[in-house]
CSV table of C-alpha atoms and ligand atoms in Angstrom, one decimal:
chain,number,residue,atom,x,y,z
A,1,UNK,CA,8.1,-11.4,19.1
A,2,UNK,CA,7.9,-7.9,20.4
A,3,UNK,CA,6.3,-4.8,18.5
A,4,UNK,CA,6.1,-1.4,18.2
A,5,UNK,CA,3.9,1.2,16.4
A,6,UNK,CA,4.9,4.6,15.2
A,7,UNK,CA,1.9,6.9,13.9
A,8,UNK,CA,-1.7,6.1,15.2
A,9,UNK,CA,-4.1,7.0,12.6
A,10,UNK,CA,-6.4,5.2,10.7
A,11,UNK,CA,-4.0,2.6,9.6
A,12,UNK,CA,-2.3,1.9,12.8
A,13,UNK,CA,-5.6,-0.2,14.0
A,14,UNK,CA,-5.4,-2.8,11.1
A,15,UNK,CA,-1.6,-3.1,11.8
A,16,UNK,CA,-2.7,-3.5,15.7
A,17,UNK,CA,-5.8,-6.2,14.3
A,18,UNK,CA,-3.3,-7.9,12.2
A,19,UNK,CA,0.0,-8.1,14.5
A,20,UNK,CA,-2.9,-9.9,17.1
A,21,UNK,CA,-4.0,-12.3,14.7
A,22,UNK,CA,-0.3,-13.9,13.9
A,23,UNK,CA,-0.6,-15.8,17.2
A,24,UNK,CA,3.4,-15.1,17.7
A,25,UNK,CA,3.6,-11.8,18.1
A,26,UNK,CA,2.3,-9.2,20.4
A,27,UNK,CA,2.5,-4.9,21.1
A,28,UNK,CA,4.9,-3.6,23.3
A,29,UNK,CA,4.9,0.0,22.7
A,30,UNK,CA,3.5,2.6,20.7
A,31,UNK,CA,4.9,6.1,20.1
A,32,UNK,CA,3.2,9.4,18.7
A,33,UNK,CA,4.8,12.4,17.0
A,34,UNK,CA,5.2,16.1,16.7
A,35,UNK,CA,1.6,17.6,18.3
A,36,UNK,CA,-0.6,14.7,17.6
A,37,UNK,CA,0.4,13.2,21.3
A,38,UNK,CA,-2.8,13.0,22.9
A,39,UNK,CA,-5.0,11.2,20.3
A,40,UNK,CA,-2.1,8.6,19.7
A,41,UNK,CA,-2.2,8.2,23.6
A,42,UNK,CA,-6.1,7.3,23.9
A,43,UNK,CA,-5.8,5.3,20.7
A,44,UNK,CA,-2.8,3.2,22.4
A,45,UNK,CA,-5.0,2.9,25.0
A,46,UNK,CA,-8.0,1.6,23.8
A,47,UNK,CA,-6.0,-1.0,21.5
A,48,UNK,CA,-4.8,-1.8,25.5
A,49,UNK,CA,-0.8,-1.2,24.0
A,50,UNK,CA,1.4,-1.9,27.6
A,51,UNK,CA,3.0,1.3,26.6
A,52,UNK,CA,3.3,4.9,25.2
A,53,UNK,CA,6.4,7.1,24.4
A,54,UNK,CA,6.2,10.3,23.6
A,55,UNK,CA,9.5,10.0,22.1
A,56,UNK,CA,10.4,7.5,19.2
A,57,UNK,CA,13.8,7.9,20.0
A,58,UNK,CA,13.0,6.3,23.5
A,59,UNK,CA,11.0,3.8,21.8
A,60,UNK,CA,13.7,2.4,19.8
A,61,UNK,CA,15.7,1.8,23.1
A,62,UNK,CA,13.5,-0.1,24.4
A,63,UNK,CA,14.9,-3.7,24.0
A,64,UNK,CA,12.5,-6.1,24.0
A,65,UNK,CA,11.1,-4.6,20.4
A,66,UNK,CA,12.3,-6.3,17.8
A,67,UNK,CA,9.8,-5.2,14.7
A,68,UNK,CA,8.7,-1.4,14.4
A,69,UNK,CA,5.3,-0.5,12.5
A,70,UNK,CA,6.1,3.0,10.8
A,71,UNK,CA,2.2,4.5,10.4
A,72,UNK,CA,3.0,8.2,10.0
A,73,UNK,CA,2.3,10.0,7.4
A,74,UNK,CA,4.0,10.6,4.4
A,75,UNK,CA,6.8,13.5,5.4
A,76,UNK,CA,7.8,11.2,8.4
A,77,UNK,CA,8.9,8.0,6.1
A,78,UNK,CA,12.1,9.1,6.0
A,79,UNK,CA,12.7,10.1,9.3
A,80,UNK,CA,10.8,7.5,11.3
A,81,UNK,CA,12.6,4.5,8.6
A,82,UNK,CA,15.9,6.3,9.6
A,83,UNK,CA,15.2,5.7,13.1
A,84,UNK,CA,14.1,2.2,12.8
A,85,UNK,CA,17.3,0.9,10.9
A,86,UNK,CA,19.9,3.0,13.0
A,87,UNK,CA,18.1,1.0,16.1
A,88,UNK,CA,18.6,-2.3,14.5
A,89,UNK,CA,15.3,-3.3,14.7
A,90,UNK,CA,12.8,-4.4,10.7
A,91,UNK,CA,11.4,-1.9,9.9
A,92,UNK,CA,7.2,-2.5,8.3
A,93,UNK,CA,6.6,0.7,6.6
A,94,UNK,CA,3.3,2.2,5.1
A,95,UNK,CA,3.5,3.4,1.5
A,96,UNK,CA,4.9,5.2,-0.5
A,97,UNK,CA,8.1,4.8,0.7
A,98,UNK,CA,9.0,8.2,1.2
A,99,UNK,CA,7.7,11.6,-0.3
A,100,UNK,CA,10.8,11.5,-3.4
A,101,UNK,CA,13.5,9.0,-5.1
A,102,UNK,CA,16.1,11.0,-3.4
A,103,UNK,CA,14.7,10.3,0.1
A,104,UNK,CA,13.9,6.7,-0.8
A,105,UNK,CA,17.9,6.5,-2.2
A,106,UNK,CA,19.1,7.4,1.1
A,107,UNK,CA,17.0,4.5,2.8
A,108,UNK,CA,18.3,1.8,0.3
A,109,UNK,CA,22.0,3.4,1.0
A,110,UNK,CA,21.4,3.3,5.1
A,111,UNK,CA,20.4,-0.3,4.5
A,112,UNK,CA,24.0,-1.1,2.9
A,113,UNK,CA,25.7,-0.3,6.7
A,114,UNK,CA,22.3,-2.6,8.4
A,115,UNK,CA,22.2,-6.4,6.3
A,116,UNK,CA,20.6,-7.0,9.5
A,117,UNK,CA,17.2,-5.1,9.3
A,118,UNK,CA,14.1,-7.1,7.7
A,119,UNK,CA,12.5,-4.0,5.2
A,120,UNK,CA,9.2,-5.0,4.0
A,121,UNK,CA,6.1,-2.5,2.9
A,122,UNK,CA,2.7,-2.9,3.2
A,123,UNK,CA,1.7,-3.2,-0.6
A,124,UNK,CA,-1.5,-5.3,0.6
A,125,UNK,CA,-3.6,-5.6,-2.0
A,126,UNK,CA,-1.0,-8.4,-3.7
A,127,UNK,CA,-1.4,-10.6,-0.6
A,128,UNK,CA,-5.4,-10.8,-1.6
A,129,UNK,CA,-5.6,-14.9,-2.4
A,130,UNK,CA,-7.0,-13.9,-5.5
A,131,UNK,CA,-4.9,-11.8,-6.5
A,132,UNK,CA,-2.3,-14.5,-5.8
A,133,UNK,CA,-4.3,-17.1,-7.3
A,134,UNK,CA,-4.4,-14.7,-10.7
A,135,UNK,CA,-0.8,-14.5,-10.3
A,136,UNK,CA,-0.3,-18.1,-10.5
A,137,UNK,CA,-2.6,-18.5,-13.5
A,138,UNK,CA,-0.6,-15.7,-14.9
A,139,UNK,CA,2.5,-17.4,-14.5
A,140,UNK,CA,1.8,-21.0,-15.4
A,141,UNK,CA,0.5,-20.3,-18.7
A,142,UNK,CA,-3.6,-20.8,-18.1
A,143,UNK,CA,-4.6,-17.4,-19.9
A,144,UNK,CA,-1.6,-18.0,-22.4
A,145,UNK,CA,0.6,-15.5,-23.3
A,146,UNK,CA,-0.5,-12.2,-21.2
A,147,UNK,CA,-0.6,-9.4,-23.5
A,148,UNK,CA,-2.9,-6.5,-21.4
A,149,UNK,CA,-2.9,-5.6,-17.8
A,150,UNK,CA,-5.6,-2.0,-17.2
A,151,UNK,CA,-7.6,-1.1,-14.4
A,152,UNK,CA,-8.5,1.5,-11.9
A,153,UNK,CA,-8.4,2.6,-7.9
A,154,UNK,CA,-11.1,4.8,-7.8
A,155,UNK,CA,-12.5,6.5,-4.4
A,156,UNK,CA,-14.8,9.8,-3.3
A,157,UNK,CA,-13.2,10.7,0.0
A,158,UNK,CA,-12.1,14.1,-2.0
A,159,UNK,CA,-15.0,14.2,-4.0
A,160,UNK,CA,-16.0,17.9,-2.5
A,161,UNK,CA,-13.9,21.4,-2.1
A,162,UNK,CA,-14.7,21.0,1.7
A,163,UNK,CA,-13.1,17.6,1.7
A,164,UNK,CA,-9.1,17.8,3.3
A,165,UNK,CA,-6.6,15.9,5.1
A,166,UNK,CA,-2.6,16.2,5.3
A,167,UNK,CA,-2.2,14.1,2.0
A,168,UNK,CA,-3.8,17.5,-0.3
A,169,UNK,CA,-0.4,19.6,0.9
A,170,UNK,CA,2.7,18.4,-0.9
A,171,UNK,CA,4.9,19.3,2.6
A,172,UNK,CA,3.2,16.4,4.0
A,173,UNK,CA,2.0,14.0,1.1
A,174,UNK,CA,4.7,14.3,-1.5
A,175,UNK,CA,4.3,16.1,-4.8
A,176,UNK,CA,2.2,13.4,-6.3
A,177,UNK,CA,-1.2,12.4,-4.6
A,178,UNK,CA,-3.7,9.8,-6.3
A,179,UNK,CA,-0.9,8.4,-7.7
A,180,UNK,CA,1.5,7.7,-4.8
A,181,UNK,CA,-0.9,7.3,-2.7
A,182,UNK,CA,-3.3,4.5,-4.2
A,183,UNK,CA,-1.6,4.4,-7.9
A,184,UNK,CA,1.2,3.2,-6.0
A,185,UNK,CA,-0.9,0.3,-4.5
A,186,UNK,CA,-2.4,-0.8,-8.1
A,187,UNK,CA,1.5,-0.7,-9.9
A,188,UNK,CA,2.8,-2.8,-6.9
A,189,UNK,CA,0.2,-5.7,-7.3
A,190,UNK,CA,-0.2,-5.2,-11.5
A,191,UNK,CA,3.8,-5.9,-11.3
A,192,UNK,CA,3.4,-8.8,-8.9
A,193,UNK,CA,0.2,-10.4,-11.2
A,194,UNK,CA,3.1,-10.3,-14.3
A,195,UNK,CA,6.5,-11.0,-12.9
A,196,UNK,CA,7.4,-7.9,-14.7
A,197,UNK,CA,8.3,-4.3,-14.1
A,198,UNK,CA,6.6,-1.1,-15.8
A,199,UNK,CA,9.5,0.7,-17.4
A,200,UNK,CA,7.7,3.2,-19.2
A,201,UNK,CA,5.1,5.7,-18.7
A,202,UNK,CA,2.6,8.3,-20.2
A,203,UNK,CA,0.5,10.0,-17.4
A,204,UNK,CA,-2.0,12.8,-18.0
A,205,UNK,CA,-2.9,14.1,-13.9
A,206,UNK,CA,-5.9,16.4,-13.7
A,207,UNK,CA,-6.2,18.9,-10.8
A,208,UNK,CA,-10.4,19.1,-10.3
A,209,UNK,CA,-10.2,21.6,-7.1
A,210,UNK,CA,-7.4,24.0,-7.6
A,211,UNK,CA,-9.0,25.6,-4.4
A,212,UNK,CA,-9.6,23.7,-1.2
A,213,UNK,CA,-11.3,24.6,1.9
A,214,UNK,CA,-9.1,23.4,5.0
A,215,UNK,CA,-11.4,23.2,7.8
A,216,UNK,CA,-9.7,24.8,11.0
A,217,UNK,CA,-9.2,21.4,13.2
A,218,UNK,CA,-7.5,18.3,11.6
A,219,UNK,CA,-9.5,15.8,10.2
A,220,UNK,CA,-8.5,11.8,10.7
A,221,UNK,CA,-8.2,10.1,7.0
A,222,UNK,CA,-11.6,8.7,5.8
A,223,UNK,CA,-13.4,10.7,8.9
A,224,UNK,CA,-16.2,13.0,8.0
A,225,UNK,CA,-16.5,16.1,10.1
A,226,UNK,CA,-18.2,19.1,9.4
A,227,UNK,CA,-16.1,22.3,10.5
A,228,UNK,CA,-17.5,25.8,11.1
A,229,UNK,CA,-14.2,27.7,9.8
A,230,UNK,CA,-12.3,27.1,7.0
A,231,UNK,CA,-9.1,28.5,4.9
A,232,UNK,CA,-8.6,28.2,1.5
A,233,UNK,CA,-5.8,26.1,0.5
A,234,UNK,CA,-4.3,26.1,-3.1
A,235,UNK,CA,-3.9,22.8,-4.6
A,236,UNK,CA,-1.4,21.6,-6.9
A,237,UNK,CA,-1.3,17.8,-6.8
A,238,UNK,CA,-3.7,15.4,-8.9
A,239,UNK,CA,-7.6,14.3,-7.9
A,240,UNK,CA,-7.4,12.1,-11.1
A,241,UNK,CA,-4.2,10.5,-12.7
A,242,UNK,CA,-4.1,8.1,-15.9
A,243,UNK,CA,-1.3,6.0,-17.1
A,244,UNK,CA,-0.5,4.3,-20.2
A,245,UNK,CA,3.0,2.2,-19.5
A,246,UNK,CA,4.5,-0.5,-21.0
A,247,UNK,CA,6.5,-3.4,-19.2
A,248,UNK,CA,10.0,-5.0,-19.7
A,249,UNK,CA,8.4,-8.3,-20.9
A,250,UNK,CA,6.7,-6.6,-23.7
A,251,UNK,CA,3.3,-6.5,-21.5
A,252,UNK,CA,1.3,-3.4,-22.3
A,253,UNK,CA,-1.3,-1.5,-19.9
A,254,UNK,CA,-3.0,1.4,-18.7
A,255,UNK,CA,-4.9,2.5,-15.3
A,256,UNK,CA,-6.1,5.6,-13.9
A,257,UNK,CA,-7.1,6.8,-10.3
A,258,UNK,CA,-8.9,9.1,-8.6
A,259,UNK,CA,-10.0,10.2,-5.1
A,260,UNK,CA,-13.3,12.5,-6.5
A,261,UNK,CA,-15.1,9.6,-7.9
A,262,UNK,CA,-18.7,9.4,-5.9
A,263,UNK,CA,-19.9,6.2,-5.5
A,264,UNK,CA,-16.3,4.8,-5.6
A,265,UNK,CA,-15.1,4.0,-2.1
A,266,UNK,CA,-11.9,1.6,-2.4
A,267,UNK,CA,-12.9,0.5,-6.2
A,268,UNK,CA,-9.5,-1.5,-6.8
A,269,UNK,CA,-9.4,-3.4,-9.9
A,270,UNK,CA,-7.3,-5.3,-12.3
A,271,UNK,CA,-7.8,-7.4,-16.0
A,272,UNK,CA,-5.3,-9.7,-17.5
A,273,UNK,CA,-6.1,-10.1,-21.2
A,274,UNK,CA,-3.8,-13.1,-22.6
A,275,UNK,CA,-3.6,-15.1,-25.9
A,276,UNK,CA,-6.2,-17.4,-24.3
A,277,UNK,CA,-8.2,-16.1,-21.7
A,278,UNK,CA,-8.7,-13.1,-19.5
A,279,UNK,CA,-9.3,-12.5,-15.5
A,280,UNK,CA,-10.5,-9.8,-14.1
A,281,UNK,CA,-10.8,-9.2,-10.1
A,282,UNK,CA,-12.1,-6.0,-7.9
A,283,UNK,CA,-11.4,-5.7,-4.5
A,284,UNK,CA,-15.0,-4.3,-3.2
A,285,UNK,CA,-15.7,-8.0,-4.2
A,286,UNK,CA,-12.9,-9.5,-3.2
A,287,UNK,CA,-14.1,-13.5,-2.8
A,288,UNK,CA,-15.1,-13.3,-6.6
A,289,UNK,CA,-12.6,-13.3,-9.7
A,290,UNK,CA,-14.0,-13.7,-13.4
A,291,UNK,CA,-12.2,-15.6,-15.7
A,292,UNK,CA,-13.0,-15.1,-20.0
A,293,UNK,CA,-12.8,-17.3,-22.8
A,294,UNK,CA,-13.4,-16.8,-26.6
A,295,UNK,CA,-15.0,-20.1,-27.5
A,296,UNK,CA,-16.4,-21.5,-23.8
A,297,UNK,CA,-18.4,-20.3,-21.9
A,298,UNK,CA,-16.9,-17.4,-19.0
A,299,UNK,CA,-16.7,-18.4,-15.4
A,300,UNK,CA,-17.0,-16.7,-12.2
A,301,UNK,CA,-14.9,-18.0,-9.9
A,302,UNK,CA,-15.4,-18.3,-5.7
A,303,UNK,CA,-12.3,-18.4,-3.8
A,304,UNK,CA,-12.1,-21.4,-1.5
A,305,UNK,CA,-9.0,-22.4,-0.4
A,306,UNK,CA,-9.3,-26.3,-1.7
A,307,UNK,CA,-9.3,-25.0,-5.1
A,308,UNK,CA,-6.9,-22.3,-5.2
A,309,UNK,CA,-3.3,-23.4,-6.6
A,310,UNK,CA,-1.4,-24.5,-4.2
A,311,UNK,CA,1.1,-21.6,-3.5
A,312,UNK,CA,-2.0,-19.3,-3.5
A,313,UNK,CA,-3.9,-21.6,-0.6
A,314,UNK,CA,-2.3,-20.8,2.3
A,315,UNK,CA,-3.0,-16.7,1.8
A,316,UNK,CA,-7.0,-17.9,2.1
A,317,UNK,CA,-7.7,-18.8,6.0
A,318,UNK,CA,-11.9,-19.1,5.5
A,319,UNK,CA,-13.8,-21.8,3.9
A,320,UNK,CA,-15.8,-20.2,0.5
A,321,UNK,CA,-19.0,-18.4,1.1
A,322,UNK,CA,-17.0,-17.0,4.4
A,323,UNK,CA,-16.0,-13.6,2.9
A,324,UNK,CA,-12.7,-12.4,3.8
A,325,UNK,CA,-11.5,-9.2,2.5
A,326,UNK,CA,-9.4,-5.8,3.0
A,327,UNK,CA,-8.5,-6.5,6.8
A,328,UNK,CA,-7.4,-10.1,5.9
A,329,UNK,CA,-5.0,-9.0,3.1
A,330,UNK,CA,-3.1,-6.9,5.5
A,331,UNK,CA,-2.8,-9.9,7.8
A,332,UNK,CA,-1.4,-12.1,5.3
A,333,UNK,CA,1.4,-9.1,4.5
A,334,UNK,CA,2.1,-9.1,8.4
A,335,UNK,CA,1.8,-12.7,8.6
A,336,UNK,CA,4.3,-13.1,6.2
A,337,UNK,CA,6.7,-10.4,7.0
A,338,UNK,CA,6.8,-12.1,10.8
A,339,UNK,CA,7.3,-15.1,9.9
A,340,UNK,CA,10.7,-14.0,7.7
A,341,UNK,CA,12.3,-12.7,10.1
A,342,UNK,CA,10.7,-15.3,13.3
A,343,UNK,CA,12.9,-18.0,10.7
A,344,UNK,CA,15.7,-15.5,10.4
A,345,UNK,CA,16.0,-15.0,7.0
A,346,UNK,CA,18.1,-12.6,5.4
A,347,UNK,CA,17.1,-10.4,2.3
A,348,UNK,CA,20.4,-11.1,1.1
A,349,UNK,CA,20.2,-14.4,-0.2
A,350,UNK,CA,16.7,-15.4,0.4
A,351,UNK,CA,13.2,-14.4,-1.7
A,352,UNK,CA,10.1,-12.9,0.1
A,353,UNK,CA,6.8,-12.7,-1.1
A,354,UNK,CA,5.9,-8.9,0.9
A,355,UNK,CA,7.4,-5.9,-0.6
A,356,UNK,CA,10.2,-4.9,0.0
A,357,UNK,CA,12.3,-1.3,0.7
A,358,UNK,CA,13.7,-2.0,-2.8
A,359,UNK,CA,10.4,-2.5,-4.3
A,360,UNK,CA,9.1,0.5,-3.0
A,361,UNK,CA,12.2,2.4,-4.1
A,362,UNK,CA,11.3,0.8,-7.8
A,363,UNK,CA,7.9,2.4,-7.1
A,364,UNK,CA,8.8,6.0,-5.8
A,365,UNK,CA,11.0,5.8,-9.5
A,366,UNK,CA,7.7,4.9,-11.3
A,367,UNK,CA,5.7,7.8,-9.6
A,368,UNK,CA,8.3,10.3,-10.2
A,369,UNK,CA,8.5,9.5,-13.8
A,370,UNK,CA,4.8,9.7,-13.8
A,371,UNK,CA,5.2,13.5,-12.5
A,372,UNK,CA,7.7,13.9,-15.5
A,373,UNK,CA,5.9,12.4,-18.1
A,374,UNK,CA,2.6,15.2,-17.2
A,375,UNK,CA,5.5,18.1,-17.3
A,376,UNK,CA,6.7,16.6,-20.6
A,377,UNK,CA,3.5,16.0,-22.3
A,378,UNK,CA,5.3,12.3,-23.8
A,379,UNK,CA,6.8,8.9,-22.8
A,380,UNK,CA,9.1,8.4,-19.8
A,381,UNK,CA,11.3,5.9,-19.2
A,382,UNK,CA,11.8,4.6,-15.5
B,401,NAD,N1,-1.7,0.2,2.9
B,401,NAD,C1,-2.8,0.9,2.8
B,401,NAD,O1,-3.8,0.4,2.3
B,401,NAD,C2,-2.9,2.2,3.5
B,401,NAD,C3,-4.2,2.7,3.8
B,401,NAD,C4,-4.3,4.0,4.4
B,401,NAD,C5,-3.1,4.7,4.7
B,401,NAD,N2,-1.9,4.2,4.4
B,401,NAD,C6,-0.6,4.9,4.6
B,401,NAD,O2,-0.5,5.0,6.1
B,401,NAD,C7,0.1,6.2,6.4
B,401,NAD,C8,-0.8,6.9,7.4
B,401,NAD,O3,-2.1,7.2,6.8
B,401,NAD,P1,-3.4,7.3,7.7
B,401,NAD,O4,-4.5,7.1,6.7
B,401,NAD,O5,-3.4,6.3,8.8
B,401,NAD,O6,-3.3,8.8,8.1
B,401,NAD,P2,-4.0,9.5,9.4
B,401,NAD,O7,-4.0,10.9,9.1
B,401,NAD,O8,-5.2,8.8,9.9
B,401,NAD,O9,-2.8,9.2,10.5
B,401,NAD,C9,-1.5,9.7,10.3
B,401,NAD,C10,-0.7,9.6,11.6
B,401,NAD,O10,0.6,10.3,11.4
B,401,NAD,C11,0.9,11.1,12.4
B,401,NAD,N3,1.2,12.5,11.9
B,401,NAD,C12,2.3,13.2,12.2
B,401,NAD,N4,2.3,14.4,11.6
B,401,NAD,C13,1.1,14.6,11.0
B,401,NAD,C14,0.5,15.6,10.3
B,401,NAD,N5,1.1,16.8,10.1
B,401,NAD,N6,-0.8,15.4,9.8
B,401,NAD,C15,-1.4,14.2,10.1
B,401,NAD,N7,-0.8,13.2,10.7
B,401,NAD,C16,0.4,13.4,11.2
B,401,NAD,C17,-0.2,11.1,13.4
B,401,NAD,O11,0.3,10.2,14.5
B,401,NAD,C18,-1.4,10.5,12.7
B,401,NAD,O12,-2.1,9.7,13.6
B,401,NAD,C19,0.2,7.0,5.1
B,401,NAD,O13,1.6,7.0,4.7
B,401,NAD,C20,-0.6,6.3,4.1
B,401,NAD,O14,-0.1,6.3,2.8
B,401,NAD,C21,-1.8,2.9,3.8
């Protein structure tokens, strides 16, 4: 299988990694956009892509491609996802969906005239075997009946005034940021751990630096650069979120984010509290999951793939005490969104375990109620 990559920023080289590491599937192209042309071009080049277009549109002529990577960010969604599904080709786009419901509505309606297009989103962190492996001991009763889900995704890389990229400016990002962009990661996999969906929210989203200080050359996400000039921004979407939210099996919960947390890098954590025992995993140590008991005695469990439940084993490639991690997550969303549409599947009538373009619809719905629910000052329902 033949693939192409639009967008190529930080995330494009652990979609290039991953795509390599399937074994069946290989680059053919990558394309840039708007003025960001010249970077995208060395970056295709060092990840030795055969080729570059400067235009998507000519990209999605091209017809050996049959998969399309969209890796812009967040105001191109839309547009780059409209591309991809007018061309035919499945479409494996970055979160969130797009920057509002209505955008994300007109994706789900495009995909009406194309049954043929494979949607998936990269919603990683649920592909984590321990996150699958707590999923499974969700679902076949060993904590009992689940009761609590709570947790955070806490990082720094906004910690300071001087600290900016594209995702601070709501023309680019969307009008929510902590939220949508790593709130929108943590509801995805807390959803997928239950088997339910969160259909009611109460957010409180703080603002810590109402004034930023946009340094005068663009800085890559996660990339720190010291500039010489800077121009102050205002800023009107969250550093810090929290959410209290209740689910349609009667599942309660609560999480909160932020991006101006220091010591936090990629602090991604979830706890299951059921009738009989509890789990609790974070991704910074991702080969590790805790499992609690009120009358034994607690264990920490190691992943290895011979004892993981069966339908949790195969997202696990490395014997125990071989970490695997962040990188390998992503692989096992690629892996599995490949190998959908190398069996030609069809949405339609058969199940997937990746996220899908309806899933991250469901999700732009949760963030926007989220927004609503601050307004309002109360309860939301999605
Ligand atoms: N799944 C994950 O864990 C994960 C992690 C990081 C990023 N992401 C998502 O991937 C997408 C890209 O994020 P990134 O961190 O790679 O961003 P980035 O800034 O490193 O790269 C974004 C790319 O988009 C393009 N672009 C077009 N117009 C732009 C503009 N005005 N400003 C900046 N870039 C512009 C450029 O080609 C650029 O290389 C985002 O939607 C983000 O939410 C997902």
């Amino acid at each position: 299988m033949k693939a192409g990559i639009i967008g190529m920023g930080f995330i494009a080289g652990s979609h290039i990694d991953a795509v390599r590491r399937l074994g069946f599937a290989e680059w053919a192209a990558a394309a840039g956009t708007g003025t960001h042309h010249e970077l995208s071009r060395q970056k295709a080049e060092a990840h030795y892509i055969p080729r570059y277009y400067e235009s998507v549109d000519d990209m999605l002529l091209d017809p050996e491609i049959e998969v399309v990577h969209n890796c812009t960010a967040n105001h191109l969604h839309l547009e780059m996802n409209e591309k991809i599904i007018k061309a035919g080709k499945h479409v494996f786009s970055e979160k969130p969906l797009a920057k509002s419901v209505r955008e994300s509505e007109r994706l789900l309606s495009l995909l009406q005239d194309h049954p043929e297009v494979t949607h998936g989103m990269n919603f990683n962190y649920r592909m984590n075997p321990l996150v699958q492996e707590m999923k499974h001991k969700v679902r076949s009763g060993q904590i009992g009946q689940p009761r609590l889900i709570h947790g955070s995704y806490l990082q720094d890389w906004l910690l300071l005034d001087t600290d900016y990229n594209w995702r601070l400016d709501p023309e680019f990002g969307g009008d929510s940021r902590a939220i949508a962009d790593i709130g929108s990661h943590w509801m995805d996999a807390a959803q997928v751990v239950i088997g339910g969906k969160i259909i009611e929210v109460c957010a409180d989203l703080v603002t810590v630096w109402p004034v930023r200080k946009k340094p005068a050359t663009a800085i890559e996400t996660f990339a720190v650069q010291a500039s010489a000039s800077y121009e102050e921004k205002s800023i009107v979407t969250e550093d810090y979120g929290s959410v209290l939210f209740r689910m349609d099996n009667g599942v309660s919960g609560v999480f909160y984010v932020s991006q101006v947390s220091a010591g936090r890098k990629c602090h991604f954590n979830l706890e299951v509290n059921g009738s009989q025992a509890s789990l609790y995993w974070n991704q910074e140590d991702a080969d590790r999951m805790w499992m609690g008991f009120r009358d034994e005695d607690n264990r920490s469990i190691m992943r290895s793939p011979n004892r993981l439940h069966e339908q949790a084993r195969h997202y696990s490639s490395l014997p125990s005490g071989h970490p695997e991690g962040w990188n390998d997550a992503l692989k096992n969303n690629v892996y599995s969104f490949y190998k959908f549409v190398a069996e030609r599947k069809s949405l339609k009538t058969e199940a997937c375990d990746f996220a899908t373009f309806e899933d991250g619809h469901y999700i732009m719905k949760l963030i926007e109620a989220i927004l609503e629910s601050h307004r309002s000052k109360g309860w939301v329902k999605v």
